[in-house]
Structure formats: C-alpha cells, structure tokens
Coordinates of C-alpha atoms and ligand atoms in Angstrom, one line a residue:
X8 CA -64.9 71.7 -59.1
X9 CA -65.5 73.9 -56.4
X10 CA -68.3 71.8 -54.8
X11 CA -66.0 68.9 -55.0
X12 CA -63.4 70.8 -53.0
X13 CA -65.7 71.9 -50.5
X14 CA -67.0 68.0 -49.8
X15 CA -63.3 67.3 -49.6
X16 CA -62.7 70.3 -47.1
X17 CA -66.2 68.9 -45.3
X18 CA -64.9 64.9 -45.4
X19 CA -61.1 66.1 -44.3
X20 CA -63.0 68.4 -41.4
X21 CA -65.1 65.2 -40.3
X22 CA -62.0 63.0 -40.1
X23 CA -60.0 65.2 -38.2
X24 CA -62.8 65.8 -36.0
X25 CA -63.0 62.2 -34.9
X26 CA -59.4 61.7 -34.5
X27 CA -58.5 64.8 -32.8
X28 CA -57.8 63.7 -29.5
X29 CA -54.2 63.0 -28.0
X30 CA -52.7 60.4 -29.8
X31 CA -49.5 59.3 -27.8
X32 CA -50.4 55.7 -27.8
X33 CA -50.7 55.8 -23.9
X34 CA -53.6 55.1 -21.5
X35 CA -55.6 52.9 -23.7
X36 CA -57.5 51.6 -20.6
X37 CA -57.8 53.9 -17.7
X38 CA -54.8 53.9 -15.7
X39 CA -54.1 51.5 -12.6
X40 CA -52.0 52.1 -9.9
X41 CA -50.9 54.1 -7.0
X42 CA -50.8 58.0 -5.9
X43 CA -49.2 59.1 -2.6
X44 CA -51.6 62.4 -2.0
X45 CA -54.9 61.1 -0.7
X46 CA -53.7 59.7 2.0
X47 CA -49.9 60.6 2.8
X48 CA -50.5 64.2 1.5
X49 CA -47.3 66.6 2.2
X50 CA -45.7 63.8 4.2
X51 CA -42.8 65.4 4.7
X52 CA -42.5 65.4 8.9
X53 CA -41.3 62.1 8.8
X54 CA -40.0 62.0 12.7
X55 CA -43.2 63.2 13.8
X56 CA -45.4 61.5 11.5
X57 CA -43.7 58.4 10.6
X58 CA -47.1 56.7 9.5
X59 CA -47.7 59.4 7.3
X60 CA -43.9 59.8 5.6
X61 CA -43.8 60.2 1.6
X62 CA -40.3 58.9 1.4
X63 CA -38.3 56.1 -0.7
X64 CA -39.0 53.3 1.5
X65 CA -42.8 54.0 1.3
X66 CA -42.7 54.3 -2.6
X67 CA -40.7 50.7 -2.7
X68 CA -43.0 49.1 -0.4
X69 CA -46.1 50.0 -2.7
X70 CA -43.9 48.6 -5.6
X71 CA -43.0 45.6 -3.6
X72 CA -46.7 44.7 -2.7
X73 CA -48.1 45.3 -6.3
X74 CA -45.5 42.8 -7.2
X75 CA -46.2 40.2 -4.5
X76 CA -49.8 40.0 -3.9
X77 CA -51.4 39.8 -7.0
X78 CA -52.2 43.7 -7.6
X79 CA -50.0 43.7 -10.4
X80 CA -51.7 40.8 -12.4
X81 CA -54.9 42.5 -11.7
X82 CA -53.7 45.4 -13.8
X83 CA -52.5 48.0 -10.7
X84 CA -49.3 49.1 -12.9
X85 CA -48.5 53.2 -11.8
X86 CA -46.8 54.3 -8.9
X87 CA -47.2 57.8 -8.7
X88 CA -45.2 60.3 -6.2
X89 CA -47.3 63.6 -5.8
X90 CA -46.4 67.0 -4.3
X91 CA -43.7 67.5 -1.9
X92 CA -41.0 65.6 -3.3
X93 CA -38.2 67.9 -3.8
X94 CA -36.1 70.2 -2.2
X95 CA -37.2 73.9 -1.6
X96 CA -35.1 75.3 -4.3
X97 CA -33.7 74.3 -7.9
X98 CA -29.9 73.5 -7.9
X99 CA -27.3 75.6 -9.8
X100 CA -28.5 74.4 -13.1
X101 CA -31.9 75.1 -12.7
X102 CA -33.2 71.5 -12.2
X103 CA -35.5 69.9 -9.6
X104 CA -33.7 68.1 -7.0
X105 CA -35.3 65.2 -5.0
X106 CA -35.5 65.8 -1.2
X107 CA -32.1 64.7 0.0
X108 CA -33.3 63.2 3.1
X109 CA -36.3 61.3 2.2
X110 CA -35.3 60.1 -1.1
X111 CA -31.5 60.2 -0.8
X112 CA -30.7 58.1 -3.9
X113 CA -33.0 59.9 -6.3
X114 CA -35.7 59.5 -8.2
X115 CA -33.8 57.6 -10.8
X116 CA -33.1 55.0 -8.4
X117 CA -36.8 54.7 -7.8
X118 CA -37.5 54.2 -11.3
X119 CA -35.2 51.7 -12.1
X120 CA -36.4 49.8 -9.0
X121 CA -40.0 49.9 -10.2
X122 CA -39.4 49.1 -13.8
X123 CA -37.4 45.8 -12.6
X124 CA -40.8 44.6 -11.2
X125 CA -42.5 45.4 -14.6
X126 CA -44.3 48.6 -12.7
X127 CA -44.5 52.0 -13.7
X128 CA -43.4 55.2 -12.2
X129 CA -45.2 58.5 -12.3
X130 CA -44.7 61.8 -10.7
X131 CA -45.9 65.7 -10.3
X132 CA -45.3 69.3 -10.7
X133 CA -47.3 72.3 -10.9
X134 CA -47.9 74.5 -13.9
X135 CA -46.9 77.6 -12.0
X136 CA -43.7 78.6 -10.3
X137 CA -44.6 77.2 -7.1
X138 CA -46.5 73.7 -6.5
X139 CA -49.9 74.0 -4.6
X140 CA -47.8 73.1 -1.4
X141 CA -45.0 75.8 -2.2
X142 CA -42.1 73.7 -3.4
X143 CA -40.7 74.7 -7.0
X144 CA -42.9 74.6 -9.8
X145 CA -42.2 74.3 -13.5
X146 CA -43.7 78.1 -14.8
X147 CA -40.4 79.2 -16.9
X148 CA -38.6 75.7 -16.7
X149 CA -41.0 73.5 -19.1
X150 CA -38.4 72.7 -21.5
X151 CA -35.8 71.6 -18.5
X152 CA -38.4 70.0 -16.2
X153 CA -39.8 68.0 -19.1
X154 CA -36.4 66.5 -20.2
X155 CA -35.7 65.8 -16.4
X156 CA -38.6 63.8 -15.7
X157 CA -37.8 62.0 -19.0
X158 CA -34.3 61.3 -17.9
X159 CA -35.6 60.0 -14.8
X160 CA -37.6 57.6 -16.8
X161 CA -40.9 58.9 -15.7
X162 CA -44.0 56.9 -17.4
X163 CA -46.8 59.5 -15.9
X164 CA -47.0 63.1 -14.9
X165 CA -49.5 65.0 -12.8
X166 CA -49.6 68.5 -13.6
X167 CA -51.7 70.5 -11.2
X168 CA -53.1 74.0 -11.8
X169 CA -52.7 76.2 -8.3
X170 CA -51.9 80.1 -8.3
X171 CA -52.6 80.8 -12.4
X172 CA -55.1 82.7 -14.0
X173 CA -57.8 81.1 -16.2
X174 CA -56.2 82.3 -19.7
X175 CA -52.5 80.9 -18.6
X176 CA -54.1 77.3 -17.9
X177 CA -55.6 77.3 -21.3
X178 CA -52.4 77.9 -22.9
X179 CA -49.8 76.6 -20.4
X180 CA -50.9 72.7 -20.3
X181 CA -50.9 72.8 -24.0
X182 CA -46.8 74.0 -24.2
X183 CA -46.0 71.7 -21.5
X184 CA -47.6 68.9 -23.3
X185 CA -45.5 69.8 -26.3
X186 CA -42.4 69.4 -24.2
X187 CA -43.0 66.6 -23.1
X188 CA -43.6 65.1 -26.3
X189 CA -40.6 66.7 -28.0
X190 CA -38.6 64.4 -25.1
X191 CA -39.8 61.3 -27.1
X192 CA -40.1 59.7 -23.8
X193 CA -43.9 58.2 -23.6
X194 CA -45.3 59.9 -20.7
X195 CA -49.3 59.7 -19.6
X196 CA -50.1 63.5 -19.2
X197 CA -52.3 64.1 -16.5
X198 CA -53.9 67.6 -16.3
X199 CA -55.6 69.3 -13.5
X200 CA -56.6 71.8 -16.3
X201 CA -60.3 71.2 -16.4
X202 CA -61.1 71.2 -12.6
X203 CA -59.5 74.8 -11.8
X204 CA -61.1 76.1 -14.8
X205 CA -64.5 75.2 -13.3
X206 CA -64.3 75.6 -9.8
X207 CA -61.5 78.2 -9.1
X208 CA -62.2 80.1 -12.2
X209 CA -65.8 79.4 -12.5
X210 CA -65.6 79.0 -16.1
X211 CA -66.5 76.3 -18.4
X212 CA -63.7 73.9 -19.4
X213 CA -63.0 73.2 -23.0
X214 CA -63.5 69.6 -22.3
X215 CA -62.6 69.2 -26.4
X216 CA -59.2 71.3 -25.8
X217 CA -58.2 69.1 -22.7
X218 CA -58.9 65.6 -24.6
X219 CA -56.6 66.7 -27.4
X220 CA -54.0 67.3 -24.9
X221 CA -54.3 65.1 -21.9
X222 CA -54.6 61.3 -21.4
X223 CA -56.1 62.1 -18.1
X224 CA -57.8 65.3 -16.4
X225 CA -59.4 66.1 -12.9
X226 CA -62.9 67.6 -13.5
X227 CA -63.6 67.9 -9.7
X228 CA -62.5 68.3 -6.7
X229 CA -59.9 66.7 -4.5
X230 CA -61.1 63.2 -2.8
X231 CA -60.4 63.0 0.9
X232 CA -60.5 59.8 3.3
X233 CA -64.4 60.5 4.0
X234 CA -67.5 58.8 2.6
X235 CA -69.5 62.0 2.1
X236 CA -66.8 63.1 0.1
X237 CA -66.9 59.8 -2.1
X238 CA -70.7 60.5 -2.2
X239 CA -70.2 63.9 -3.7
X240 CA -67.8 62.7 -6.5
X241 CA -70.8 60.1 -7.5
X242 CA -73.4 62.7 -7.6
X243 CA -71.2 65.2 -9.5
X244 CA -70.5 62.2 -12.1
X245 CA -74.2 61.7 -12.2
X246 CA -75.4 65.2 -12.7
X247 CA -72.7 66.1 -15.2
X248 CA -73.0 62.6 -17.5
X249 CA -73.9 64.6 -20.5
X250 CA -70.8 67.2 -20.4
X251 CA -68.3 64.5 -19.9
X252 CA -69.0 61.4 -21.6
X253 CA -68.5 62.3 -25.1
X254 CA -64.5 63.2 -23.9
X255 CA -64.1 60.2 -22.4
X256 CA -62.6 56.9 -24.2
X257 CA -59.1 55.1 -25.0
X258 CA -56.3 57.3 -24.5
X259 CA -58.5 60.2 -22.9
X260 CA -60.0 60.1 -19.4
X261 CA -62.0 61.8 -17.0
X262 CA -60.0 61.3 -13.4
X263 CA -62.7 61.0 -10.4
X264 CA -59.5 61.1 -8.4
X265 CA -58.1 58.1 -6.0
X266 CA -59.9 55.5 -4.2
X267 CA -59.6 55.6 -0.4
X268 CA -59.7 52.0 0.0
X269 CA -57.3 51.3 2.9
X270 CA -57.7 54.3 5.1
X271 CA -60.4 52.5 7.5
X272 CA -62.9 55.3 5.8
X273 CA -65.5 53.3 4.4
X274 CA -68.1 50.2 5.5
X275 CA -68.0 47.1 3.5
X276 CA -71.1 48.4 1.5
X277 CA -69.7 51.9 0.8
X278 CA -66.7 50.2 -0.4
X279 CA -68.9 48.2 -3.0
X280 CA -70.6 51.8 -4.0
X281 CA -67.0 53.5 -4.3
X282 CA -65.6 50.6 -6.6
X283 CA -68.9 49.8 -8.4
X284 CA -69.2 53.7 -9.8
X285 CA -65.6 54.0 -10.6
X286 CA -65.5 50.7 -12.5
X287 CA -69.0 51.5 -14.3
X288 CA -67.3 55.1 -15.2
X289 CA -63.9 53.4 -16.6
X290 CA -62.4 55.8 -14.3
X291 CA -58.8 55.8 -13.0
X292 CA -58.3 53.4 -10.5
X293 CA -55.6 54.6 -8.2
X294 CA -55.4 53.7 -4.5
X295 CA -53.7 56.1 -1.7
X296 CA -52.9 54.1 1.4
X297 CA -50.5 52.0 3.3
X298 CA -50.6 48.6 1.2
X299 CA -50.6 46.7 4.5
X300 CA -54.0 48.4 5.8
X301 CA -55.9 47.1 3.1
X302 CA -58.7 44.9 4.6
X303 CA -59.8 41.6 3.4
X304 CA -62.5 43.1 1.9
X305 CA -60.9 45.6 0.0
X306 CA -58.5 43.6 -1.3
X307 CA -60.9 40.9 -2.5
X308 CA -62.7 43.8 -4.4
X309 CA -59.7 45.0 -5.9
X310 CA -58.8 41.8 -7.0
X311 CA -62.1 40.7 -8.6
X312 CA -61.2 40.3 -11.9
X313 CA -64.8 40.3 -12.9
X314 CA -65.3 43.8 -11.8
X315 CA -61.6 44.9 -13.1
X316 CA -62.5 43.7 -16.4
X317 CA -65.8 46.1 -16.5
X318 CA -63.7 49.0 -15.2
X319 CA -60.8 48.1 -17.7
X320 CA -63.2 47.6 -20.8
X321 CA -61.3 48.5 -24.0
X322 CA -64.1 50.2 -25.4
X323 CA -63.8 52.6 -22.4
X324 CA -67.5 53.7 -22.3
X325 CA -68.6 55.5 -19.4
X326 CA -71.7 54.4 -17.9
X327 CA -74.9 56.4 -18.2
X328 CA -77.0 57.3 -15.0
X329 CA -80.5 56.7 -14.9
X330 CA -82.6 57.5 -11.9
X331 CA -85.1 55.0 -11.0
X332 CA -87.7 54.5 -8.2
X333 CA -86.6 55.5 -4.9
X334 CA -83.9 57.7 -5.9
X335 CA -81.8 54.5 -6.6
X336 CA -79.3 55.4 -9.6
X337 CA -79.0 52.7 -12.0
X338 CA -75.8 53.0 -14.3
X339 CA -75.8 51.2 -17.3
X340 CA -72.4 50.3 -19.3
X341 CA -72.0 48.5 -22.8
X342 CA -68.7 46.4 -23.5
X343 CA -67.1 43.5 -24.5
X344 CA -67.8 40.5 -25.4
X345 CA -69.7 40.9 -28.3
X346 CA -71.9 38.6 -29.7
X347 CA -71.6 38.1 -33.4
X348 CA -69.7 41.7 -33.5
X349 CA -73.3 43.1 -32.7
X350 CA -74.8 42.8 -29.6
X351 CA -72.5 44.2 -26.5
X352 CA -72.6 42.8 -23.3
X353 CA -74.1 45.0 -20.9
X354 CA -73.3 45.6 -16.9
X355 CA -76.2 47.4 -14.8
X356 CA -74.8 48.7 -11.4
X357 CA -77.7 49.6 -8.7
X358 CA -76.8 52.4 -6.6
X359 CA -78.5 53.8 -3.5
X360 CA -76.9 56.6 -1.3
X361 CA -79.4 56.8 1.1
X362 CA -80.0 55.2 4.5
X363 CA -82.9 52.5 4.1
X364 CA -83.4 49.2 2.6
X365 CA -85.7 49.2 -0.5
X366 CA -86.6 46.8 -3.5
X367 CA -86.4 48.4 -7.0
X368 CA -87.3 46.6 -10.4
X369 CA -86.2 47.2 -14.0
X370 CA -86.2 45.8 -17.3
X371 CA -83.0 45.6 -18.8
X372 CA -84.5 45.4 -22.2
X373 CA -85.4 48.9 -21.8
X374 CA -81.8 49.9 -21.5
X375 CA -80.4 48.9 -25.1
X376 CA -80.4 45.4 -24.8
X377 CA -81.4 43.8 -28.1
X378 CA -80.1 40.0 -28.6
X379 CA -83.6 38.2 -28.8
X380 CA -81.9 35.0 -27.7
X381 CA -81.6 36.5 -24.4
X382 CA -78.7 37.2 -21.9
X383 CA -77.1 35.1 -19.2
X384 CA -76.7 37.2 -15.7
X385 CA -73.8 37.5 -13.6
X386 CA -73.7 38.8 -10.1
X387 CA -70.4 40.6 -10.1
X388 CA -69.7 41.1 -6.3
X389 CA -70.7 37.2 -5.9
X390 CA -68.8 36.0 -9.0
X391 CA -71.6 33.8 -9.9
X392 CA -74.2 33.2 -12.9
X393 CA -77.3 33.6 -11.2
X394 CA -80.0 33.2 -14.2
X395 CA -81.0 34.1 -18.0
X396 CA -83.3 36.4 -18.8
X397 CA -85.1 37.4 -22.3
X398 CA -85.2 41.2 -23.0
X399 CA -89.1 41.7 -21.6
X400 CA -88.1 40.1 -18.3
X401 CA -88.2 42.3 -15.2
X402 CA -85.2 42.5 -12.7
X403 CA -85.9 42.9 -9.0
X404 CA -83.5 43.5 -6.9
X405 CA -83.4 44.2 -3.3
X406 CA -80.8 47.0 -2.3
X407 CA -79.6 47.6 1.0
X408 CA -78.8 51.1 2.3
X409 CA -75.6 52.9 0.9
X410 CA -75.1 49.5 -1.2
X411 CA -74.7 48.6 -4.6
X412 CA -75.2 45.5 -6.7
X413 CA -73.6 44.9 -10.3
X414 CA -74.9 42.5 -13.0
X415 CA -73.5 42.0 -16.1
X416 CA -75.4 40.4 -19.0
X417 CA -73.5 38.7 -21.5
X418 CA -75.8 38.0 -25.1
X419 CA -76.6 34.1 -25.0
Ligands
NAG15 C1 -46.0 62.9 -30.1 O1 -46.8 63.4 -30.4 C2 -47.2 62.8 -31.7 C3 -48.2 63.3 -33.0 O2 -49.5 63.3 -31.6 C4 -47.6 61.2 -31.6 O3 -47.7 60.3 -32.7 C5 -46.3 60.6 -30.8 O4 -46.6 59.3 -30.3 C6 -46.1 61.6 -29.6 N1 -44.7 61.0 -28.9 C7 -44.7 61.0 -27.4 C8 -43.5 60.4 -26.9 O5 -45.6 61.5 -26.7
NAG16 C1 -78.4 46.4 -30.4 O1 -78.0 46.4 -31.9 C2 -77.6 47.0 -32.6 C3 -77.1 46.4 -34.0 O2 -78.4 46.1 -34.8 C4 -76.0 47.1 -31.9 O3 -75.0 47.8 -32.9 C5 -75.9 47.8 -30.8 O4 -74.7 47.9 -30.5 C6 -76.7 46.4 -30.0 N1 -77.0 46.9 -28.3 C7 -76.2 46.4 -27.5 C8 -76.5 46.8 -26.4 O5 -75.7 45.1 -27.9
NAG17 C1 -78.1 29.9 -19.6 O1 -78.3 29.3 -20.9 C2 -77.1 28.5 -21.0 C3 -77.4 28.2 -22.5 O2 -79.0 28.0 -23.0 C4 -77.0 27.4 -20.3 O3 -76.0 26.6 -20.7 C5 -76.9 27.7 -18.9 O4 -77.1 26.9 -17.9 C6 -78.1 28.9 -18.6 N1 -78.0 29.2 -16.9 C7 -78.8 29.6 -16.2 C8 -78.5 30.1 -14.7 O5 -80.0 28.9 -16.6
NAG18 C1 -82.0 50.9 -1.4 C2 -82.5 52.3 -0.7 O1 -81.9 52.7 0.3 N1 -83.5 52.9 -1.1 C3 -83.8 54.1 -0.8 C4 -83.2 55.1 -1.8 O2 -83.2 56.6 -1.8 C5 -84.4 56.9 -1.2 C6 -84.1 58.2 -1.1 O3 -82.7 59.0 -1.3 C7 -85.1 56.3 -0.2 O4 -86.4 57.0 0.0 C8 -85.1 54.9 -0.6 O5 -85.8 54.2 0.4

C-alpha cells in the first residue's frame, strides 16, 4: 500500500511538473503587434516633438494601418501603450487617470476603437510605486489597478520592474498576476521580472516560477533603434539558449523585446537577420515605429507569410543555435507540418554577423532530419522551392556579410 501511494505521488508530481505553467489559455502563439516604447519612448512633449508624440491619434493610426494594409491578416494584433500614458497623480478614488491632453477620451475609448477593428489592446504599469519614468505605479494598488485595466477592456498588460528589491520582485509579480486573474478578464501577462533579477540584482532568475505566472517575459536589456543593440540581443539568445529554451512554448514565451523596423536603423540585410532570428526563436513580433515609416522591403518581410508561419508555428519551439565554419550561426527549428505525424518540417537559418562574405556548408541530416524519402527545400526570403535533398546531401550556401538566409525543409 505504501509503495502504491508513493508511486501515485510520483505520478502526480510528474504530471503537475509537466503542466505547471501559466494556463490562462492566452498567447498560445507568440504575441504579434505594436508597442510604443522602442521608438516613441516617453513621448510626452508633443508640442516640440510632434513626430515622437505618444497620444490617441498615434494609437488609432496604428490600428487603422493594421486593419487596412494587411498587417492584421498576417497576424499583427496587439497594440500596446507603454510608459507615460497617465496623469502624474491618481484621482481622489485612487484610480489611475489617462493623460487628459494626450488621451482626452480616455483608454476605454481607445480599447473600443481597437476592438471594433478586431484587434487587441495592451497597456503598461510598473510593479513599484512609480513607473520607470516616474508616473504612478501599481504598488499598493494591485487590486484596484487590475480591476481598472479589466474595466478598460485591456487584453495585454506589460508590467515593468524598476525601483524594487529582488525579494519583492519574486513575490509581487505572483500577487499582481493573481489579481489580474481574479478580474475574470483574459489579459496576456507580460513580466519584466527575470530581466531585473539578472541584470539589475545580478541573481539567477527562477524561470520555472516566471513561466508559472507570466505569459511573456523579458530576459535581456531593452532594444534600442540601433544595429549593434540588435546584434547584442541575438548574441545573448545564442549563448543563453540552454537556460531559456525549456521554458519557452505555447502560453509562455521569452521576449527579446521589440523589432526596430520602420526606424531607419537597418540595411536590408540587417533587417533579414533581425526578423530571421526573431522568427526562429518563436519570439513575440512587436513593432515600434510610425507605421508610415516602414520601407517597402521591411513591409515585404513583415507580410512574408512563409516567414510568419515559422515565427507563429503552433509547436512554439525556440530554435537551437550551432556554430558552423567562419563563426556563422546555424539556427535549427523543427515545426509543422509533420509527415505521417512523425517527421517534422525543419527550418535552418544561417546568420553571419561579421563583415565578410563567405561560403559555408552543412549537412541537414546531421541536425535531426530523418525522413528517408528526403525533403523539399524552400528559400523563405525568395519564397520559392529550390531543390529536393536526401538525408546525406550537403548544403552549400554563400552568405554575405551581416546577412541571413532561411531554408525550410518539408518532408517528401
Ligand atoms: C485564472 O486561473 C485559472 C487557473 O489557472 C485559469 O484556468 C483561468 O483561465 C484564469 N482566468 C483568467 C481570466 O486569467
Ligand atoms: C525523427 O523521427 C522521430 C520518430 O522516429 C520523430 O519523433 C522525430 O521528430 C523526427 N525528427 C524530425 C526532425 O522530424
Ligand atoms: C521535389 O520532389 C517532388 C515530389 O517528388 C516533386 O514534385 C518536385 O517537383 C521536386 N522539386 C524539385 C525542385 O525538384
Ligand atoms: C558570412 C561571413 O560574413 N563570414 C564571416 C563570418 O564571421 C567570421 C568572423 O566572425 C568571418 O571570419 C567570416 O568571414
């Protein structure tokens, strides 16, 4: 009997171990959309800086662009207002108030507008008494703020982690998550928690706990509108893969921060690297720009449905990086469709971050392919099938400096 019980407990522990991630039914695929911070930052000085003004007009214009120019069909959905949206003080009832000048009709109006187009609405707070930019934060107001975000029909909440101690971070994100859940309104919960643990408090984040309480979380520094910063993010994910991949999947995602398309920061080949690595990581794809500033090539990449299918694959596997010859990184990601429920399709992204052109070769069969009928190969940026290969074939690729190529192999 005792042995029997022990086995039961083991089985239970195993089962609960497997399902122990946040299960609110949300973010089954990495969120796609737009977030204000990367480009607009604390865009409050609208008179002197109208092109960097965070206001109602901007948010509605993003919604309109998503709706009219094909972004929504490609999967872009969440429109998220980051820091600096509120008045400097709460009202007499202790509630946050939207900035009266920049958001004169309030947040519910914006939510309704966005929802009418079939899109989703996101907002921001900080876990401390003030936000990172000094606006009122949620500490001491978790319940009232959670209810208010729910009343405003928010679908996604980004919660920053400035100005508090490590032990507070480790309990407060869990408490705020419980208050969000108690509202009954489904809200994707985006936590900056592990970033602050690792880079501000210099401790090891408990990603198990994070993935039990958050849908999305930041694990590295903020992006900025510059290529070296994007390269640093890519390098971080390449070196930290072993620590991150097991927590990454449907409903719970590592977030390398926004795409910097539309900010005139990247060459075409750097844009390919940026989107290729984010797609292979199964990262959230959040733009941050004036939607009118996306150039023709960036728009083509964002609406490349073969590429988006890799990024949004339902299995949600984070690609594994391998270092090939000449420091070229080969990212390998299995995904759907599967042949006979058995043989995955697999995408290979080659990325070289150096400044020289080179030729590399690899044998796809050495990276988990095993369908002996072979594979048919699509060049994802060109969107054409280029050839069929067998398991032992070598694949030779000429790769320009700071460039990327993606090949998807579908089992024949
Ligand atoms: C609240 O948590 C429960 C248990 O994890 C989950 O089933 C439910 O979907 C959550 N509800 C919301 C609104 O997040
Ligand atoms: C290789 O085959 C096994 C089953 O024999 C399957 O589980 C695995 O996913 C396959 N690998 C790929 C990349 O399809
Ligand atoms: C690959 O094989 C399939 C199935 O045999 C065939 O229909 C297709 O034309 C081949 N593609 C190329 C590029 O050779
Ligand atoms: C494709 C390419 O640029 N090849 C280069 C990759 O990176 C290494 C060094 O980082 C160079 O030596 C290669 O020429």
